[in-house]
Every structure is written in structure tokens, then in C-alpha cells.
Amino acid sequence: MRLHRMTCVALVAVTLLGSTGVVAQADIGTRLQQDADRLLGYGAPGVLVRLDTPDRAYRVRGGVGDRVAGTPVPWGARFRIGSLTKTFVATAVLQLVGEGRLSLDDAVANLLPGVVTGGHDGGRVTLRQLLQHTSGIADYTRRLDDLETREGFQRHRFRHLVPRDLVGLAMTLPPDFAPGTDWGYSNTNYVLAGMILEEVTGRRWREEVHARVLAPLGLRNTSTPGAVPVLPPPHARGYHRFAAGEPEVDVTVMNPSWADAAGEIVSTAEDVNRFLRALVRGELLAPAQLAEMRTTVPARRFEAVWPGVRYGLGLLWIPNSCGGSWAHGGDIHGFRTRNGVSPDGSRSVVVSLNTDNPARPGPGVPPPTGDVSAALVDHALCG
């Protein structure tokens, strides 16, 4: 997607939650605000940032959450987190591994007989390869052409798809590579992981994620909408430009069933930070399973965005100026989520934009060579 100029007037605000170290905290808040405002130059209508540290939380925002009303992004905004959903699903799967109900070496053909077909060999694909994106299974979204055009989206925005529909689309495509021989990001891997959760437990993946992650952590503002097309309030409007030169489309309302266990979850910046910190601190997984999640392979196809990036089991390792952080971004129509958590879980930051395709930069802003939120995340975790 190409970049476009941001034309609205920025509305900026900063909130510090806490009461100690005022000078240092003001410096952090100011830097976060500056970094957030720069994102508006890349075409984001609005931005919301939350940084949690051992001492306090910082919140900044800029731009608008609603282009028509001109109002800012709500402080407690709920937003679609896209592929960060995968980290929640991987956590639930790894809990089952820790309970001895699954093995990472289980063949998908044994867990889901007759599901992985065509040119794909489910007998050679393991559960580990699904979570790690080393299965070679094609991404079903390549067959959802209607998601890529304004007319197609408007025509099918309320279409309901079930997991077997999505996997069936992937099975019409050839494998990207032989299982275990390369790395390639595929949403099909996590739709299959969600199906495995249901097959093993008898409950849908949404119920397992709620029982195993959301409820224990008290993430009351995180939800698995299924086919519900509206976002719970408060929320910003989500915008998408399907092609350069076309008008921006309000895509806030849509049926997210096509994303399923690969990307349908709705959350808040506060809840995401709570989840990421708890995860890396070992509050959700036993040491053996957390070690498996953090065992990474090169994610070469993401190198242009995050140099040196590696992928574990539903978790990215991204090098930064203070060593590196764990993360998992998410892009879905109308919303882009970026985040990072320090290896010890002491600091975590979430960035939410109400577009998943910041367009052409404004005057004086060079085209990005990597992820537009990378500097903000680095400053938040390392500054």
C-alpha cells in the first residue's frame, strides 16, 4: 500500500499515570508524544500509545479517531489487534502442550484428519511448524481477492466464513516450500491451530483463549468477536485506502470471521501490555513451554521491515538499541498494532493506528524504509 498525505489538524494530549520522578517522567512523555506525532506524517488519521514501566504508565495520543467528528482517539479505545491474535492462540496451545494433551511434534494429519489436503502433506507438517510458520502451507488470504479492492470489500464486508472454508481456500494453492525447510508467514497456520484447540478440548478456540488467558489476567476489555461486525465502545473509526488515488474508506464495521484465530481479537492498549508482560514473565506458561515459544528461527521475509528479526512460536524477536524485545504486530482493515516488551517484562509499549496502511508521507517526511513505529517502540523500551 502506498503512502498519502495526512491533511487533518493534529489533536495532541499526554497523560502520566502516577506521581513520582516528575522531571524524568515528563521527558519520557514528551519523547513519546513527539514520536507519536511523527506517525501522523505518514498518513495515520490518529495514534494512541501506552507505555507501562515498573513505576507508572504513560499515555499519549494524536490526530483524530473520527475524521468526520474531528474527535481524538479515546484513551481507552478498543481496536482490532489483527495478527497479535496469534500470540494469544499460541499461548493456549502451549498450555495444552504443558498439560501433556498435545505435543509440538504431533503431525497435523493426526490431529485434523483429512483437513490438510491437495499438494500439502499434513503427515509431514507438525504443530510446531504451524506455530512457527515453517509449515510451508499457503496463506488463504491470497484467495480472498475481495479484501484488496474497495468494491470487493464493500460487497463482502459482512460475509461469514468458517475455518474449514478458509483452510479449503489454502488447499487450492500449492505449498510455499517443503515442511521445515524455510520460513513463510501464513495465516492458515493459525486457523489450523484454532481448529486443533477445538478438536482437543471440545471447545472453540475463543472459549479456550478466554478461559486460559483473558479471564486469569482480568483482560475485561479484550474480546473474540467471531462474526460480530461492530466494535464495542469506545473506539476510533478505522480507515483504509485500497489503492493510490482512491478515496479513503471507513472500514470500522465488518465481519471479522475471515481472520478467525489468525487475527480477529479486539483489545485495548492496557490489556495488550498486561498480556505481553505476563507472558514473558512466565505467568501464563511453564518454563519449558515459554522456552519453546522463545526458540526462534530467522524470519527473512520480514527483514526489510525489522532487520535481524526472528520468529518463535507466535512471538517475534526484534533487535533494538538495547538488545532486543519480544513483540507481535497486527494489521487488519482499519487498524495497525505495533508493540514490544522487554525480555524481563518490566517495560511494554503498544502503538495503535486507526489505519492499517499509512499512505504517502507529508512534506519533509521521507518514505519509510522500515516499520514506521520502530523508533517509537525503541525509544519507549530503551530510552
Short mmCIF file of C-alpha atoms in Angstrom, two decimals:
data_model
loop_
_atom_site.label_atom_id
_atom_site.label_comp_id
_atom_site.label_asym_id
_atom_site.label_seq_id
_atom_site.Cartn_x
_atom_site.Cartn_y
_atom_site.Cartn_z
CA MET A 1 0.00 0.00 0.00
CA ARG A 2 1.31 3.44 -0.90
CA LEU A 3 1.53 6.41 1.46
CA HIS A 4 -0.68 9.51 1.34
CA ARG A 5 -0.52 12.90 2.96
CA MET A 6 -2.16 13.50 6.34
CA THR A 7 -4.39 16.56 5.98
CA CYS A 8 -6.26 16.87 9.28
CA VAL A 9 -5.13 19.05 12.16
CA ALA A 10 -3.48 17.02 14.93
CA LEU A 11 -5.11 16.87 18.33
CA VAL A 12 -2.42 16.01 20.87
CA ALA A 13 -2.53 15.07 24.52
CA VAL A 14 -0.36 13.29 27.05
CA THR A 15 -1.28 11.65 30.34
CA LEU A 16 1.12 10.38 33.01
CA LEU A 17 -0.39 7.83 35.39
CA GLY A 18 1.46 8.01 38.73
CA SER A 19 3.19 10.58 40.90
CA THR A 20 6.98 10.14 41.26
CA GLY A 21 10.05 11.35 39.36
CA VAL A 22 8.23 14.18 37.62
CA VAL A 23 11.14 15.54 35.54
CA ALA A 24 12.24 12.17 34.14
CA GLN A 25 8.64 11.17 33.53
CA ALA A 26 7.90 14.40 31.69
CA ASP A 27 10.90 13.71 29.43
CA ILE A 28 9.57 10.25 28.61
CA GLY A 29 6.08 11.56 27.95
CA THR A 30 7.41 14.36 25.74
CA ARG A 31 9.51 11.94 23.69
CA LEU A 32 6.57 9.59 23.26
CA GLN A 33 4.37 12.48 22.12
CA GLN A 34 6.97 13.61 19.59
CA ASP A 35 7.31 10.09 18.21
CA ALA A 36 3.53 9.65 18.07
CA ASP A 37 3.09 12.94 16.22
CA ARG A 38 5.61 11.86 13.59
CA LEU A 39 3.38 8.92 12.72
CA LEU A 40 0.69 11.36 11.60
CA GLY A 41 3.07 12.50 8.87
CA TYR A 42 2.89 9.01 7.36
CA GLY A 43 -0.83 9.29 6.84
CA ALA A 44 -2.24 7.85 10.05
CA PRO A 45 -5.51 9.62 10.97
CA GLY A 46 -4.86 9.05 14.67
CA VAL A 47 -2.49 7.33 17.05
CA LEU A 48 -2.76 6.02 20.60
CA VAL A 49 0.29 4.90 22.62
CA ARG A 50 0.62 3.35 26.04
CA LEU A 51 3.92 2.58 27.78
CA ASP A 52 3.94 0.61 31.02
CA THR A 53 7.07 0.68 33.22
CA PRO A 54 7.78 -0.59 36.75
CA ASP A 55 6.86 2.84 38.14
CA ARG A 56 3.99 4.12 36.06
CA ALA A 57 2.09 4.11 32.80
CA TYR A 58 2.31 6.80 30.10
CA ARG A 59 -0.38 7.52 27.52
CA VAL A 60 -0.12 9.80 24.51
CA ARG A 61 -2.33 10.32 21.51
CA GLY A 62 -2.50 12.49 18.42
CA GLY A 63 -4.56 13.12 15.31
CA VAL A 64 -8.20 12.13 15.16
CA GLY A 65 -10.15 9.00 15.89
CA ASP A 66 -13.05 10.16 13.73
CA ARG A 67 -12.37 12.21 10.60
CA VAL A 68 -15.96 13.48 10.37
CA ALA A 69 -16.40 14.48 14.00
CA GLY A 70 -12.76 15.57 14.42
CA THR A 71 -12.60 13.92 17.84
CA PRO A 72 -9.42 12.29 19.23
CA VAL A 73 -8.83 8.59 19.67
CA PRO A 74 -10.49 7.65 23.00
CA TRP A 75 -7.99 6.96 25.79
CA GLY A 76 -9.48 3.54 26.42
CA ALA A 77 -10.11 2.77 22.77
CA ARG A 78 -10.81 -0.79 21.73
CA PHE A 79 -9.25 -1.77 18.41
CA ARG A 80 -8.78 -4.81 16.22
CA ILE A 81 -5.33 -6.24 17.03
CA GLY A 82 -5.02 -8.35 13.86
CA SER A 83 -2.21 -10.87 13.95
CA LEU A 84 -1.35 -10.25 17.58
CA THR A 85 -4.25 -12.70 17.98
CA LYS A 86 -1.71 -15.39 17.06
CA THR A 87 0.24 -14.86 20.28
CA PHE A 88 -2.92 -15.45 22.35
CA VAL A 89 -3.70 -18.62 20.37
CA ALA A 90 -0.11 -19.91 20.61
CA THR A 91 -0.24 -19.39 24.39
CA ALA A 92 -3.38 -21.51 24.70
CA VAL A 93 -1.88 -24.25 22.50
CA LEU A 94 1.34 -24.31 24.53
CA GLN A 95 -0.63 -24.63 27.75
CA LEU A 96 -2.14 -27.82 26.32
CA VAL A 97 1.37 -28.99 25.45
CA GLY A 98 2.41 -28.38 29.06
CA GLU A 99 -0.58 -30.43 30.22
CA GLY A 100 0.51 -33.35 28.03
CA ARG A 101 -2.60 -33.14 25.84
CA LEU A 102 -0.57 -32.12 22.78
CA SER A 103 3.00 -32.45 21.57
CA LEU A 104 4.75 -29.93 19.37
CA ASP A 105 5.89 -32.88 17.26
CA ASP A 106 2.33 -34.08 16.61
CA ALA A 107 1.54 -34.35 12.90
CA VAL A 108 -1.34 -32.17 11.75
CA ALA A 109 -2.77 -35.11 9.77
CA ASN A 110 -3.21 -36.99 13.04
CA LEU A 111 -4.77 -34.04 14.84
CA LEU A 112 -7.06 -32.97 11.98
CA PRO A 113 -7.53 -35.98 9.67
CA GLY A 114 -8.43 -35.08 6.11
CA VAL A 115 -8.14 -31.32 6.56
CA VAL A 116 -4.70 -30.59 5.06
CA THR A 117 -5.01 -31.93 1.52
CA GLY A 118 -4.17 -31.15 -2.08
CA GLY A 119 -0.46 -30.67 -2.59
CA HIS A 120 0.06 -30.19 1.15
CA ASP A 121 1.16 -33.20 3.17
CA GLY A 122 -0.38 -32.97 6.64
CA GLY A 123 1.58 -36.03 7.70
CA ARG A 124 4.82 -34.07 7.42
CA VAL A 125 3.57 -30.84 8.99
CA THR A 126 3.91 -30.62 12.78
CA LEU A 127 2.17 -28.46 15.34
CA ARG A 128 5.47 -26.69 15.99
CA GLN A 129 5.73 -25.78 12.31
CA LEU A 130 2.25 -24.27 12.35
CA LEU A 131 3.06 -22.02 15.30
CA GLN A 132 6.49 -21.14 13.86
CA HIS A 133 5.36 -20.54 10.25
CA THR A 134 7.74 -23.20 8.93
CA SER A 135 4.96 -25.49 7.62
CA GLY A 136 5.04 -24.25 4.03
CA ILE A 137 1.23 -24.21 3.96
CA ALA A 138 -0.07 -21.47 1.67
CA ASP A 139 -1.86 -18.41 3.06
CA TYR A 140 -5.61 -18.50 2.38
CA THR A 141 -5.79 -14.69 2.24
CA ARG A 142 -4.26 -14.87 -1.26
CA ARG A 143 -7.61 -16.24 -2.40
CA LEU A 144 -9.65 -13.51 -0.71
CA ASP A 145 -9.21 -11.02 -3.53
CA ASP A 146 -12.28 -9.09 -2.43
CA LEU A 147 -10.35 -7.89 0.63
CA GLU A 148 -7.96 -5.97 -1.61
CA THR A 149 -10.34 -3.72 -3.55
CA ARG A 150 -12.81 -1.09 -2.42
CA GLU A 151 -15.65 -2.58 -4.44
CA GLY A 152 -14.93 -6.12 -3.27
CA PHE A 153 -14.71 -5.10 0.37
CA GLN A 154 -17.95 -3.15 0.25
CA ARG A 155 -19.68 -6.09 -1.42
CA HIS A 156 -18.40 -8.76 1.00
CA ARG A 157 -17.73 -6.89 4.26
CA PHE A 158 -20.46 -8.87 6.06
CA ARG A 159 -19.68 -12.26 4.52
CA HIS A 160 -19.35 -15.06 7.06
CA LEU A 161 -16.57 -17.63 6.68
CA VAL A 162 -15.80 -20.61 8.89
CA PRO A 163 -12.35 -22.15 9.50
CA ARG A 164 -12.88 -25.04 7.08
CA ASP A 165 -13.78 -22.50 4.37
CA LEU A 166 -10.53 -20.66 4.98
CA VAL A 167 -8.34 -23.77 5.05
CA GLY A 168 -10.13 -25.04 1.95
CA LEU A 169 -9.07 -21.89 0.09
CA ALA A 170 -5.45 -22.51 1.09
CA MET A 171 -5.62 -26.10 -0.11
CA THR A 172 -6.31 -24.89 -3.66
CA LEU A 173 -2.84 -23.33 -3.68
CA PRO A 174 0.49 -25.18 -3.89
CA PRO A 175 2.73 -25.30 -0.79
CA ASP A 176 5.24 -22.49 -0.48
CA PHE A 177 8.02 -24.94 0.45
CA ALA A 178 8.52 -28.38 1.97
CA PRO A 179 7.68 -28.51 5.69
CA GLY A 180 10.56 -27.41 7.90
CA THR A 181 12.82 -26.22 5.07
CA ASP A 182 12.09 -22.47 5.17
CA TRP A 183 10.06 -19.76 6.90
CA GLY A 184 6.99 -18.10 5.45
CA TYR A 185 4.20 -16.21 7.21
CA SER A 186 0.82 -17.86 6.61
CA ASN A 187 -2.46 -17.09 8.34
CA THR A 188 -3.61 -20.62 7.52
CA ASN A 189 -1.21 -21.97 10.14
CA TYR A 190 -3.14 -20.29 12.93
CA VAL A 191 -6.58 -21.10 11.61
CA LEU A 192 -5.41 -24.72 11.80
CA ALA A 193 -4.07 -24.12 15.31
CA GLY A 194 -7.51 -22.84 16.33
CA MET A 195 -9.13 -25.93 14.84
CA ILE A 196 -6.70 -28.12 16.80
CA LEU A 197 -7.65 -26.35 20.03
CA GLU A 198 -11.28 -27.22 19.35
CA GLU A 199 -10.51 -30.80 18.35
CA VAL A 200 -8.51 -31.49 21.52
CA THR A 201 -10.65 -29.65 24.05
CA GLY A 202 -14.14 -29.83 22.55
CA ARG A 203 -14.43 -26.07 22.90
CA ARG A 204 -13.89 -23.38 20.29
CA TRP A 205 -10.56 -21.60 20.33
CA ARG A 206 -12.30 -18.44 21.53
CA GLU A 207 -13.50 -20.20 24.66
CA GLU A 208 -10.06 -21.66 25.32
CA VAL A 209 -8.35 -18.29 24.93
CA HIS A 210 -10.88 -16.71 27.25
CA ALA A 211 -10.53 -19.40 29.91
CA ARG A 212 -6.75 -19.73 29.69
CA VAL A 213 -5.63 -16.14 29.06
CA LEU A 214 -8.28 -13.43 29.25
CA ALA A 215 -10.02 -14.47 32.46
CA PRO A 216 -6.87 -15.29 34.51
CA LEU A 217 -5.32 -11.94 33.61
CA GLY A 218 -8.52 -9.95 34.05
CA LEU A 219 -8.47 -8.68 30.46
CA ARG A 220 -12.07 -7.49 30.56
CA ASN A 221 -11.73 -5.22 27.54
CA THR A 222 -10.39 -7.94 25.25
CA SER A 223 -12.87 -9.96 23.20
CA THR A 224 -13.15 -12.56 20.45
CA PRO A 225 -15.95 -11.17 18.27
CA GLY A 226 -16.44 -14.10 15.89
CA ALA A 227 -18.84 -12.74 13.29
CA VAL A 228 -19.92 -9.63 15.24
CA PRO A 229 -19.20 -6.73 12.85
CA VAL A 230 -19.25 -3.78 15.27
CA LEU A 231 -16.58 -2.73 17.74
CA PRO A 232 -17.57 -2.25 21.38
CA PRO A 233 -17.29 1.37 22.54
CA PRO A 234 -15.24 3.38 22.99
CA HIS A 235 -13.31 3.08 19.75
CA ALA A 236 -11.84 5.10 16.92
CA ARG A 237 -13.08 4.77 13.36
CA GLY A 238 -10.86 2.55 11.21
CA TYR A 239 -9.82 3.76 7.74
CA HIS A 240 -8.35 2.05 4.70
CA ARG A 241 -7.14 3.22 1.29
CA PHE A 242 -7.35 0.29 -1.11
CA ALA A 243 -5.30 1.89 -3.90
CA ALA A 244 -3.33 5.07 -4.51
CA GLY A 245 -5.56 7.87 -5.71
CA GLU A 246 -8.74 6.30 -4.35
CA PRO A 247 -10.69 7.89 -1.52
CA GLU A 248 -10.22 6.58 1.98
CA VAL A 249 -12.91 4.14 3.15
CA ASP A 250 -14.35 3.84 6.66
CA VAL A 251 -13.97 0.10 7.32
CA THR A 252 -14.82 0.13 11.04
CA VAL A 253 -17.81 -2.16 10.62
CA MET A 254 -17.07 -5.54 9.07
CA ASN A 255 -17.46 -9.24 9.76
CA PRO A 256 -14.01 -10.36 11.01
CA SER A 257 -14.73 -14.09 10.67
CA TRP A 258 -12.31 -14.26 7.74
CA ALA A 259 -9.48 -13.53 10.22
CA ASP A 260 -10.53 -16.20 12.75
CA ALA A 261 -7.71 -17.46 15.01
CA ALA A 262 -5.20 -15.68 12.81
CA GLY A 263 -6.41 -12.16 13.61
CA GLU A 264 -9.91 -11.42 14.91
CA ILE A 265 -9.31 -10.36 18.54
CA VAL A 266 -10.30 -6.88 19.78
CA SER A 267 -8.38 -5.37 22.71
CA THR A 268 -7.03 -2.20 24.30
CA ALA A 269 -3.52 -0.86 24.81
CA GLU A 270 -3.76 -1.50 28.55
CA ASP A 271 -4.87 -5.11 28.09
CA VAL A 272 -2.23 -5.84 25.46
CA ASN A 273 0.53 -4.54 27.73
CA ARG A 274 -0.79 -6.64 30.60
CA PHE A 275 -0.81 -9.73 28.38
CA LEU A 276 2.68 -9.23 26.95
CA ARG A 277 4.27 -8.57 30.33
CA ALA A 278 2.57 -11.55 31.94
CA LEU A 279 3.60 -13.78 29.05
CA VAL A 280 7.32 -13.05 29.10
CA ARG A 281 7.38 -13.12 32.91
CA GLY A 282 6.19 -16.71 32.85
CA GLU A 283 2.75 -16.07 34.33
CA LEU A 284 0.95 -17.95 31.54
CA LEU A 285 3.35 -20.72 30.52
CA ALA A 286 5.54 -23.19 32.36
CA PRO A 287 9.31 -22.64 31.85
CA ALA A 288 9.63 -25.45 29.28
CA GLN A 289 6.81 -24.11 27.10
CA LEU A 290 7.95 -20.50 27.41
CA ALA A 291 11.41 -21.62 26.30
CA GLU A 292 9.85 -23.30 23.26
CA MET A 293 7.91 -20.13 22.43
CA ARG A 294 11.13 -18.12 22.60
CA THR A 295 13.15 -20.53 20.44
CA THR A 296 13.39 -18.61 17.18
CA VAL A 297 14.31 -19.02 13.53
CA PRO A 298 15.24 -16.27 11.04
CA ALA A 299 12.18 -14.54 9.59
CA ARG A 300 13.92 -13.39 6.42
CA ARG A 301 10.79 -12.16 4.67
CA PHE A 302 10.36 -9.58 7.46
CA GLU A 303 13.98 -8.40 7.31
CA ALA A 304 13.17 -5.32 5.23
CA VAL A 305 10.83 -4.13 7.98
CA TRP A 306 12.75 -5.28 11.07
CA PRO A 307 16.43 -6.09 10.34
CA GLY A 308 17.60 -9.16 12.25
CA VAL A 309 14.06 -10.24 13.17
CA ARG A 310 13.42 -13.82 14.25
CA TYR A 311 10.21 -15.78 14.86
CA GLY A 312 9.43 -18.17 17.70
CA LEU A 313 6.07 -19.82 18.38
CA GLY A 314 3.67 -16.93 17.92
CA LEU A 315 6.26 -14.38 19.03
CA LEU A 316 8.77 -12.15 17.25
CA TRP A 317 12.23 -11.23 18.50
CA ILE A 318 13.19 -7.78 17.16
CA PRO A 319 16.69 -6.34 17.77
CA ASN A 320 16.79 -2.79 19.11
CA SER A 321 19.25 -0.29 20.57
CA CYS A 322 19.23 -2.00 23.98
CA GLY A 323 19.46 -5.59 22.73
CA GLY A 324 16.00 -6.58 21.60
CA SER A 325 12.38 -7.06 22.54
CA TRP A 326 9.59 -9.58 22.13
CA ALA A 327 6.65 -8.47 20.02
CA HIS A 328 3.94 -9.37 17.54
CA GLY A 329 2.35 -6.76 15.34
CA GLY A 330 -1.07 -6.88 13.76
CA ASP A 331 -2.55 -5.44 10.57
CA ILE A 332 -6.21 -5.72 9.68
CA HIS A 333 -8.51 -3.41 7.72
CA GLY A 334 -8.70 -0.13 9.62
CA PHE A 335 -6.14 -0.79 12.34
CA ARG A 336 -2.41 -1.32 12.75
CA THR A 337 -0.96 -2.51 16.06
CA ARG A 338 2.72 -2.43 16.99
CA ASN A 339 4.21 -3.33 20.35
CA GLY A 340 7.25 -4.51 22.24
CA VAL A 341 8.08 -5.91 25.66
CA SER A 342 11.49 -6.05 27.31
CA PRO A 343 12.95 -9.53 27.90
CA ASP A 344 12.29 -9.28 31.65
CA GLY A 345 8.76 -7.96 31.18
CA SER A 346 9.46 -4.72 33.03
CA ARG A 347 8.53 -2.40 30.14
CA SER A 348 5.91 -2.82 27.46
CA VAL A 349 4.59 -0.45 24.83
CA VAL A 350 1.62 -0.60 22.45
CA VAL A 351 1.01 1.62 19.42
CA SER A 352 -2.40 1.67 17.76
CA LEU A 353 -3.08 3.46 14.46
CA ASN A 354 -6.59 3.70 13.05
CA THR A 355 -5.42 2.64 9.60
CA ASP A 356 -3.50 -0.44 8.53
CA ASN A 357 -1.89 1.30 5.55
CA PRO A 358 -0.37 4.70 6.41
CA ALA A 359 -0.06 6.24 2.99
CA ARG A 360 2.23 8.78 1.27
CA PRO A 361 4.25 10.88 3.79
CA GLY A 362 3.57 14.55 4.29
CA PRO A 363 6.02 17.33 3.29
CA GLY A 364 9.51 16.85 4.68
CA VAL A 365 8.90 13.24 5.74
CA PRO A 366 10.97 10.72 3.78
CA PRO A 367 9.32 7.45 2.74
CA PRO A 368 9.84 4.85 5.48
CA THR A 369 12.48 2.21 4.93
CA GLY A 370 11.09 0.00 7.70
CA ASP A 371 8.26 -0.06 10.18
CA VAL A 372 7.07 3.50 10.86
CA SER A 373 6.54 2.74 14.58
CA ALA A 374 10.01 1.23 15.15
CA ALA A 375 11.63 4.41 16.53
CA LEU A 376 8.80 4.99 18.99
CA VAL A 377 8.97 1.41 20.28
CA ASP A 378 12.75 1.60 20.58
CA HIS A 379 12.65 4.89 22.49
CA ALA A 380 9.91 3.59 24.79
CA LEU A 381 11.79 0.41 25.70
CA CYS A 382 15.37 1.68 25.62
CA GLY A 383 15.21 5.42 26.30
#
